[in-house]
Amino acid sequence: MAKIDLEKSKNEDSMKLLISRLNHRLERIKLGGGEAKIEKQHKKGKMTARERIDYLIDDGSSFLEIGAFAGFEMYKDYGGCPAGGVVAGIGYVSGRQCMIVANDATVKAGAWFPITGKKNLRAQEIAMENRLPIIYLVDSAGVFLPMQDEIFPDKEHFGRIFRNNARMSSMGIPQIAAIMGSCVAGGAYLPIMSDEALIVEGTGSIFLAGPYLVKAAIGEQVDKETLGGATTQSEISGVTDYKMPDDPTCLDTIRDLVDKIGHFDKAGFDRVDPLPPKNDPNDIYSLFPEQRNKPYKTADILKLLVDDSKLTFYKNGYGKTIICAYARIDGWSVGIVANNREIVKNAKGEMQFGGVIYSDSADKASRFIMNCNQKKIPLVFLHDVTGFMVGTRSEHGGIIKDGAKMVNAVSNSTVPKFSIVMGNSYGAGNYAMCGKAYDPRLIVAWPTAKIAVMGGEQAAKVLLQIQSSALKAKGEKLGEKEEAELLDKIKGRYDDQTTPYYAAARLWVDAIIDPLETRRVISMGIEAANNAPVEKFNPGVIQT
């Protein structure tokens, strides 16, 4: 009888519980504004945003959703904003990867909250970086007026979307917009700044000012259809290019239009026939520890993600707290940079903590990143990092310089980068491992991820010391009970802000995924990136 590994069983149970919670939350988010609002859409003869995307993409193909948790547990005073009121992601249309952005009219009539704008900008950024055609399925009441000051005037607000429309047009990236509901005020520019615009008869309308505003501004009384309906904008003004009788016909026509688009030069990333990992990928669940302070062999995790479980390790005996290796994922050649969570010994026989970046690790990773750029190999970063090593010895050894070298290599890397936050992603370790600020083409998190300047316990102790010092300066002192209560309060608040859901709600990561989805996400990401030739790598001033 096989012996049961209790620790592995605990790990598996913990991961499956986290994934169950993830899927339960996703199911609620996918209802948008709720079943009553969905039924209301159907009574108008309209599909919902998700139904439109399901109809548009190729049968049996994969859809990589971006920002499903955008706005999660935010805007509670306004009843919430599931998925930021817009569904976005990479899907296959007529055999071609496209970025699809669909307003969800079941959420506040598709109005734009601040996070809606941020999510749309992220979708456009992905399309621009990867030269993907972008399809807008427009059905929106415009800016959510109670929060207009947080979405209207700044550089990364609503207006930036139209700037990006113009930039994509100049880059030759096809943009197709379908007006499938309301399209009003500033939002009217988005479809008309696209290359081609379709409008659905009876439900689609587009105008700079709706009937109420027109009456208030100039005293004219006019109905919506006469002002900016499908017949007006297709046959009188010529603003739109195609008048469609219903949603399905509109979506079928978009498929026909995409089918005729020409192709860009490819980047030339290497791909062979994919092979599955040798071992069962489900073993990830039992190998990744429930207790985040426990060491584990990161290489064992990697072997469950790469083709044939084959890794070619770079400088394997040097800088052991970072693993650098060449491999293939779904046939694509990749360079992997992963935090090694084992406790290891360096060449001097000194113990090094797993998940910490030491000087030798930073040096090794920097050189590997440069090599991958030289050889046109996409980079995959797998985070489980508590930060750079601190203390007198590290400072005297120049940890800042070595860390800066790694950050420099990541910053100047021109091959596409993909980040998977498996566990911790703390402090400057997040930066060096290609956090959101360093332009990963995609960054996703496992349900086990934690993103913050430092761990909750460490942060609570630091903040407690600061508060205690402030009280001491006033001649006051906290009692043991008060100190413990304050420590718990600070830690609780801080821990809430380190969850992957907190990060995903604010689009610090593009998605939270089941670890078993990691190969698919990376593969689709590299396929998208292969549409955009890479620039020549210039490593900058820190090279040695």
Tab-separated table of C-alpha atoms in Angstrom, residues 103-453:
chain	number	residue	atom	x	y	z
A	103	ASN	CA	-18.733	47.018	-22.751
A	104	ASP	CA	-21.011	45.232	-20.288
A	105	ALA	CA	-24.295	47.131	-20.405
A	106	THR	CA	-25.629	45.117	-17.437
A	107	VAL	CA	-23.208	47.051	-15.203
A	108	LYS	CA	-24.480	50.635	-14.793
A	109	ALA	CA	-25.497	50.675	-18.481
A	110	GLY	CA	-21.842	50.150	-19.418
A	111	ALA	CA	-20.781	53.428	-17.801
A	112	TRP	CA	-17.077	54.131	-17.409
A	113	PHE	CA	-15.709	53.988	-13.866
A	114	PRO	CA	-12.045	54.908	-13.257
A	115	ILE	CA	-11.059	51.223	-13.385
A	116	THR	CA	-12.970	50.854	-16.678
A	117	GLY	CA	-10.701	53.431	-18.244
A	118	LYS	CA	-7.594	51.767	-16.829
A	119	LYS	CA	-8.703	48.381	-18.138
A	120	ASN	CA	-9.412	49.741	-21.627
A	121	LEU	CA	-5.979	51.357	-21.687
A	122	ARG	CA	-4.381	48.041	-20.683
A	123	ALA	CA	-6.224	46.265	-23.500
A	124	GLN	CA	-5.028	48.878	-25.986
A	125	GLU	CA	-1.478	48.619	-24.613
A	126	ILE	CA	-1.462	44.852	-25.200
A	127	ALA	CA	-2.776	45.357	-28.735
A	128	MET	CA	-0.140	47.996	-29.480
A	129	GLU	CA	2.789	46.029	-28.036
A	130	ASN	CA	1.837	42.881	-29.935
A	131	ARG	CA	0.367	44.476	-33.078
A	132	LEU	CA	-2.939	42.681	-32.551
A	133	PRO	CA	-6.077	43.815	-34.388
A	134	ILE	CA	-8.500	45.227	-31.822
A	135	ILE	CA	-12.271	44.820	-31.896
A	136	TYR	CA	-14.486	47.117	-29.813
A	137	LEU	CA	-18.050	45.984	-29.062
A	138	VAL	CA	-19.473	49.288	-27.852
A	139	ASP	CA	-22.493	49.504	-25.564
A	140	SER	CA	-21.945	52.261	-23.025
A	141	ALA	CA	-23.725	55.211	-21.437
A	142	GLY	CA	-20.391	57.081	-21.193
A	143	VAL	CA	-18.498	58.380	-18.167
A	144	PHE	CA	-19.943	57.527	-14.739
A	145	LEU	CA	-20.691	61.109	-13.775
A	146	PRO	CA	-20.425	60.814	-9.952
A	147	MET	CA	-16.727	59.922	-10.447
A	148	GLN	CA	-15.960	62.077	-13.490
A	149	ASP	CA	-13.040	63.809	-11.765
A	150	GLU	CA	-11.252	60.450	-11.481
A	151	ILE	CA	-11.636	59.436	-15.108
A	152	PHE	CA	-11.837	62.539	-17.281
A	153	PRO	CA	-8.886	64.959	-17.258
A	154	ASP	CA	-5.589	63.234	-16.436
A	155	LYS	CA	-2.959	61.694	-18.724
A	156	GLU	CA	-4.004	58.085	-18.104
A	157	HIS	CA	-7.744	58.846	-18.075
A	158	PHE	CA	-10.546	58.592	-20.638
A	159	GLY	CA	-8.996	60.851	-23.281
A	160	ARG	CA	-5.900	58.665	-23.539
A	161	ILE	CA	-8.049	55.998	-25.186
A	162	PHE	CA	-8.699	58.204	-28.224
A	163	ARG	CA	-5.027	59.159	-28.355
A	164	ASN	CA	-4.288	55.436	-28.532
A	165	ASN	CA	-6.858	55.028	-31.323
A	166	ALA	CA	-4.881	57.535	-33.339
A	167	ARG	CA	-1.517	55.964	-32.451
A	168	MET	CA	-2.685	52.481	-33.456
A	169	SER	CA	-3.996	53.871	-36.723
A	170	SER	CA	-0.573	55.363	-37.483
A	171	MET	CA	1.050	52.008	-36.590
A	172	GLY	CA	-1.186	50.182	-39.054
A	173	ILE	CA	-2.934	48.126	-36.364
A	174	PRO	CA	-6.483	47.351	-37.576
A	175	GLN	CA	-9.333	48.606	-35.359
A	176	ILE	CA	-12.929	47.533	-35.893
A	177	ALA	CA	-15.773	48.938	-33.794
A	178	ALA	CA	-19.350	47.712	-33.538
A	179	ILE	CA	-21.936	50.108	-32.065
A	180	MET	CA	-24.274	47.611	-30.408
A	181	GLY	CA	-25.969	49.923	-27.913
A	182	SER	CA	-25.484	53.441	-26.624
A	183	CYS	CA	-22.395	55.346	-27.708
A	184	VAL	CA	-22.527	58.868	-26.406
A	185	ALA	CA	-20.451	61.994	-25.775
A	186	GLY	CA	-16.671	61.520	-25.730
A	187	GLY	CA	-17.153	57.786	-26.129
A	188	ALA	CA	-18.507	58.406	-29.627
A	189	TYR	CA	-14.967	59.146	-30.797
A	190	LEU	CA	-13.715	55.608	-30.081
A	191	PRO	CA	-15.650	53.778	-32.833
A	192	ILE	CA	-15.299	56.585	-35.339
A	193	MET	CA	-11.547	56.821	-34.790
A	194	SER	CA	-11.404	53.115	-35.610
A	195	ASP	CA	-10.805	51.985	-39.199
A	196	GLU	CA	-14.309	50.627	-39.721
A	197	ALA	CA	-17.525	51.026	-37.765
A	198	LEU	CA	-20.655	48.883	-37.751
A	199	ILE	CA	-23.972	49.810	-36.126
A	200	VAL	CA	-26.894	47.583	-35.138
A	201	GLU	CA	-30.328	48.777	-36.230
A	202	GLY	CA	-32.804	49.505	-33.443
A	203	THR	CA	-30.337	49.177	-30.561
A	204	GLY	CA	-27.196	51.010	-31.680
A	205	SER	CA	-26.953	54.797	-31.479
A	206	ILE	CA	-24.082	57.254	-31.596
A	207	PHE	CA	-24.008	61.003	-30.972
A	208	LEU	CA	-21.983	63.628	-29.163
A	209	ALA	CA	-25.029	64.728	-27.167
A	210	GLY	CA	-28.181	62.730	-26.470
A	211	PRO	CA	-31.757	64.014	-26.827
A	212	TYR	CA	-31.922	65.405	-23.266
A	213	LEU	CA	-28.706	67.370	-23.604
A	214	VAL	CA	-29.654	68.628	-27.065
A	215	LYS	CA	-32.919	69.989	-25.668
A	216	ALA	CA	-31.138	71.574	-22.698
A	217	ALA	CA	-28.397	73.090	-24.870
A	218	ILE	CA	-30.262	74.377	-27.931
A	219	GLY	CA	-33.959	73.716	-27.230
A	220	GLU	CA	-34.339	71.159	-30.020
A	221	GLN	CA	-36.592	68.175	-29.321
A	222	VAL	CA	-35.490	65.018	-31.130
A	223	ASP	CA	-35.694	61.263	-30.575
A	224	LYS	CA	-32.667	58.999	-30.288
A	225	GLU	CA	-33.107	57.247	-33.638
A	226	THR	CA	-33.466	60.464	-35.637
A	227	LEU	CA	-30.517	62.033	-33.819
A	228	GLY	CA	-28.029	59.188	-34.131
A	229	GLY	CA	-29.592	55.814	-34.921
A	230	ALA	CA	-28.375	53.289	-37.486
A	231	THR	CA	-30.210	54.788	-40.480
A	232	THR	CA	-29.117	58.350	-39.637
A	233	GLN	CA	-25.437	57.499	-39.159
A	234	SER	CA	-25.189	55.009	-42.063
A	235	GLU	CA	-27.331	56.684	-44.734
A	236	ILE	CA	-27.440	60.402	-43.906
A	237	SER	CA	-24.215	61.342	-42.082
A	238	GLY	CA	-22.075	58.457	-43.376
A	239	VAL	CA	-20.408	58.266	-39.955
A	240	THR	CA	-20.705	54.461	-39.808
A	241	ASP	CA	-19.779	52.002	-42.563
A	242	TYR	CA	-22.160	49.069	-42.085
A	243	LYS	CA	-25.792	48.932	-40.950
A	244	MET	CA	-26.559	45.589	-39.337
A	245	PRO	CA	-30.040	44.175	-38.582
A	246	ASP	CA	-29.053	42.407	-35.339
A	247	ASP	CA	-26.190	41.339	-33.086
A	248	PRO	CA	-25.415	37.972	-34.781
A	249	THR	CA	-25.214	39.531	-38.248
A	250	CYS	CA	-22.987	42.271	-36.902
A	251	LEU	CA	-20.605	39.759	-35.317
A	252	ASP	CA	-20.597	37.569	-38.442
A	253	THR	CA	-19.607	40.623	-40.489
A	254	ILE	CA	-16.735	41.387	-38.100
A	255	ARG	CA	-15.487	37.828	-38.649
A	256	ASP	CA	-15.578	38.424	-42.412
A	257	LEU	CA	-13.655	41.688	-42.038
A	258	VAL	CA	-10.960	40.091	-39.860
A	259	ASP	CA	-10.666	37.213	-42.330
A	260	LYS	CA	-9.452	39.675	-44.993
A	261	ILE	CA	-6.792	41.491	-42.931
A	262	GLY	CA	-3.203	41.099	-44.130
A	263	HIS	CA	-0.358	39.920	-41.897
A	264	PHE	CA	2.605	41.706	-40.327
A	265	ASP	CA	6.192	40.500	-40.314
A	266	LYS	CA	6.779	38.025	-37.505
A	267	ALA	CA	9.328	38.459	-34.727
A	268	GLY	CA	10.733	35.027	-35.474
A	269	PHE	CA	10.583	33.350	-32.051
A	270	ASP	CA	11.486	29.689	-32.327
A	271	ARG	CA	8.771	27.052	-32.027
A	272	VAL	CA	8.729	23.310	-32.552
A	273	ASP	CA	6.014	20.712	-32.059
A	274	PRO	CA	4.991	20.919	-28.382
A	275	LEU	CA	5.473	18.095	-25.915
A	276	PRO	CA	3.654	17.686	-22.598
A	277	PRO	CA	5.657	17.623	-19.355
A	278	LYS	CA	6.882	14.110	-18.462
A	279	ASN	CA	5.219	14.144	-15.049
A	280	ASP	CA	1.600	14.929	-14.224
A	281	PRO	CA	1.178	18.750	-14.156
A	282	ASN	CA	-1.430	18.291	-11.412
A	283	ASP	CA	1.491	17.552	-9.087
A	284	ILE	CA	1.949	21.347	-8.880
A	285	TYR	CA	-0.903	21.354	-6.381
A	286	SER	CA	0.952	19.080	-3.959
A	287	LEU	CA	4.475	20.455	-4.528
A	288	PHE	CA	3.666	24.127	-3.893
A	289	PRO	CA	3.659	24.526	-0.079
A	290	GLU	CA	0.612	25.653	1.853
A	291	GLN	CA	2.846	27.447	4.372
A	292	ARG	CA	4.588	30.204	2.472
A	293	ASN	CA	7.708	30.225	4.656
A	294	LYS	CA	8.563	26.596	3.833
A	295	PRO	CA	11.406	25.914	1.381
A	296	TYR	CA	10.750	23.805	-1.729
A	297	LYS	CA	12.544	22.843	-4.939
A	298	THR	CA	11.477	25.376	-7.542
A	299	ALA	CA	13.086	23.229	-10.265
A	300	ASP	CA	10.509	20.516	-9.531
A	301	ILE	CA	7.721	23.040	-10.215
A	302	LEU	CA	9.399	24.185	-13.442
A	303	LYS	CA	9.629	20.619	-14.719
A	304	LEU	CA	5.839	20.429	-14.561
A	305	LEU	CA	5.497	23.559	-16.721
A	306	VAL	CA	8.003	22.957	-19.528
A	307	ASP	CA	7.915	20.605	-22.500
A	308	ASP	CA	9.251	17.120	-21.799
A	309	SER	CA	10.227	18.446	-18.316
A	310	LYS	CA	13.553	19.430	-19.902
A	311	LEU	CA	15.572	22.377	-18.560
A	312	THR	CA	19.041	23.495	-19.666
A	313	PHE	CA	20.380	25.285	-16.581
A	314	TYR	CA	22.587	28.351	-16.972
A	315	LYS	CA	25.397	28.753	-14.369
A	316	ASN	CA	23.735	26.074	-12.272
A	317	GLY	CA	26.377	26.098	-9.531
A	318	TYR	CA	26.531	29.893	-9.198
A	319	GLY	CA	24.009	32.342	-7.755
A	320	LYS	CA	21.825	29.467	-6.625
A	321	THR	CA	18.903	31.493	-5.230
A	322	ILE	CA	17.866	32.289	-8.798
A	323	ILE	CA	17.322	29.603	-11.423
A	324	CYS	CA	18.079	30.568	-15.011
A	325	ALA	CA	17.311	27.978	-17.657
A	326	TYR	CA	16.454	27.500	-21.312
A	327	ALA	CA	13.379	25.399	-22.042
A	328	ARG	CA	10.308	25.128	-24.245
A	329	ILE	CA	6.724	25.861	-23.281
A	330	ASP	CA	4.092	24.535	-25.697
A	331	GLY	CA	6.862	24.343	-28.285
A	332	TRP	CA	8.063	27.943	-27.839
A	333	SER	CA	11.687	28.524	-26.907
A	334	VAL	CA	11.874	30.467	-23.613
A	335	GLY	CA	14.412	31.700	-21.105
A	336	ILE	CA	13.214	31.148	-17.528
A	337	VAL	CA	14.214	33.289	-14.545
A	338	ALA	CA	12.776	31.852	-11.328
A	339	ASN	CA	13.388	32.414	-7.630
A	340	ASN	CA	14.783	29.239	-6.101
A	341	ARG	CA	13.070	28.572	-2.778
A	342	GLU	CA	15.585	25.991	-1.556
A	343	ILE	CA	18.032	26.831	1.220
A	344	VAL	CA	21.390	26.468	-0.543
A	345	LYS	CA	25.120	26.790	0.042
A	346	ASN	CA	27.290	29.099	-2.035
A	347	ALA	CA	30.837	28.290	-3.176
A	348	LYS	CA	32.185	29.455	0.205
A	349	GLY	CA	29.944	27.014	2.042
A	350	GLU	CA	27.723	29.816	3.363
A	351	MET	CA	23.986	29.220	3.710
A	352	GLN	CA	21.701	31.328	1.503
A	353	PHE	CA	17.979	31.717	2.121
A	354	GLY	CA	15.609	30.547	-0.591
A	355	GLY	CA	13.599	33.266	-2.334
A	356	VAL	CA	16.160	35.976	-1.493
A	357	ILE	CA	18.209	37.618	-4.257
A	358	TYR	CA	21.930	37.773	-3.382
A	359	SER	CA	24.639	39.608	-5.325
A	360	ASP	CA	25.758	36.494	-7.210
A	361	SER	CA	22.145	35.643	-8.126
A	362	ALA	CA	21.506	39.149	-9.473
A	363	ASP	CA	24.732	39.023	-11.503
A	364	LYS	CA	23.817	35.642	-12.984
A	365	ALA	CA	20.271	36.718	-13.876
A	366	SER	CA	21.533	39.926	-15.520
A	367	ARG	CA	23.887	38.014	-17.799
A	368	PHE	CA	21.201	35.458	-18.655
A	369	ILE	CA	18.692	38.188	-19.571
A	370	MET	CA	21.287	39.759	-21.880
A	371	ASN	CA	21.940	36.371	-23.505
A	372	CYS	CA	18.219	35.827	-24.163
A	373	ASN	CA	18.002	39.252	-25.797
A	374	GLN	CA	21.044	38.448	-27.928
A	375	LYS	CA	19.431	35.189	-29.091
A	376	LYS	CA	15.856	36.520	-29.476
A	377	ILE	CA	14.385	34.254	-26.802
A	378	PRO	CA	11.277	35.416	-24.859
A	379	LEU	CA	11.718	35.629	-21.088
A	380	VAL	CA	9.476	34.063	-18.458
A	381	PHE	CA	9.828	35.261	-14.851
A	382	LEU	CA	8.381	33.133	-12.041
A	383	HIS	CA	8.126	35.100	-8.779
A	384	ASP	CA	8.488	33.758	-5.281
A	385	VAL	CA	10.788	36.418	-3.906
A	386	THR	CA	11.039	38.130	-0.537
A	387	GLY	CA	13.480	40.732	-1.855
A	388	PHE	CA	17.228	41.384	-1.996
A	389	MET	CA	19.515	40.302	0.825
A	390	VAL	CA	19.981	43.023	3.458
A	391	GLY	CA	22.476	43.645	6.247
A	392	THR	CA	26.023	44.935	6.659
A	393	ARG	CA	27.696	42.143	4.757
A	394	SER	CA	25.430	42.516	1.718
A	395	GLU	CA	25.759	46.303	1.674
A	396	HIS	CA	29.544	46.060	1.876
A	397	GLY	CA	29.437	43.538	-0.945
A	398	GLY	CA	27.621	45.979	-3.236
A	399	ILE	CA	24.136	44.462	-3.279
A	400	ILE	CA	22.676	47.761	-4.494
A	401	LYS	CA	24.961	47.790	-7.539
A	402	ASP	CA	24.250	44.157	-8.401
A	403	GLY	CA	20.540	44.660	-7.897
A	404	ALA	CA	20.654	47.769	-10.091
A	405	LYS	CA	22.407	45.737	-12.788
A	406	MET	CA	19.562	43.204	-12.806
A	407	VAL	CA	16.879	45.908	-12.822
A	408	ASN	CA	18.756	47.581	-15.688
A	409	ALA	CA	18.831	44.367	-17.720
A	410	VAL	CA	15.093	43.815	-17.170
A	411	SER	CA	14.285	47.453	-18.014
A	412	ASN	CA	16.209	47.460	-21.291
A	413	SER	CA	15.195	43.972	-22.412
A	414	THR	CA	13.497	44.136	-25.806
A	415	VAL	CA	12.355	40.517	-26.138
A	416	PRO	CA	8.855	40.004	-24.730
A	417	LYS	CA	8.678	39.320	-21.001
A	418	PHE	CA	6.007	37.328	-19.152
A	419	SER	CA	5.625	37.297	-15.384
A	420	ILE	CA	3.961	34.608	-13.278
A	421	VAL	CA	3.570	35.508	-9.601
A	422	MET	CA	3.477	32.090	-7.942
A	423	GLY	CA	4.053	33.161	-4.344
A	424	ASN	CA	5.660	36.207	-2.762
A	425	SER	CA	6.610	39.230	-4.830
A	426	TYR	CA	8.014	41.715	-2.359
A	427	GLY	CA	9.883	44.998	-2.561
A	428	ALA	CA	12.671	45.480	-5.085
A	429	GLY	CA	12.419	41.755	-5.786
A	430	ASN	CA	9.161	42.500	-7.610
A	431	TYR	CA	11.010	45.037	-9.761
A	432	ALA	CA	13.991	42.814	-10.557
A	433	MET	CA	11.666	39.932	-11.453
A	434	CYS	CA	9.761	42.078	-13.960
A	435	GLY	CA	6.784	43.349	-11.977
A	436	LYS	CA	4.073	45.437	-13.645
A	437	ALA	CA	6.276	48.563	-13.766
A	438	TYR	CA	8.733	46.775	-16.089
A	439	ASP	CA	6.376	46.183	-19.004
A	440	PRO	CA	5.710	42.458	-19.049
A	441	ARG	CA	3.557	41.623	-22.059
A	442	LEU	CA	1.379	39.709	-19.584
A	443	ILE	CA	1.569	39.395	-15.809
A	444	VAL	CA	-0.638	36.872	-14.032
A	445	ALA	CA	-0.853	35.546	-10.483
A	446	TRP	CA	-1.613	32.188	-8.936
A	447	PRO	CA	-4.148	32.232	-6.069
A	448	THR	CA	-1.142	31.829	-3.734
A	449	ALA	CA	0.423	35.143	-4.780
A	450	LYS	CA	1.231	38.049	-2.473
A	451	ILE	CA	2.392	41.417	-3.805
A	452	ALA	CA	3.657	44.168	-1.513
A	453	VAL	CA	6.675	46.202	-0.471
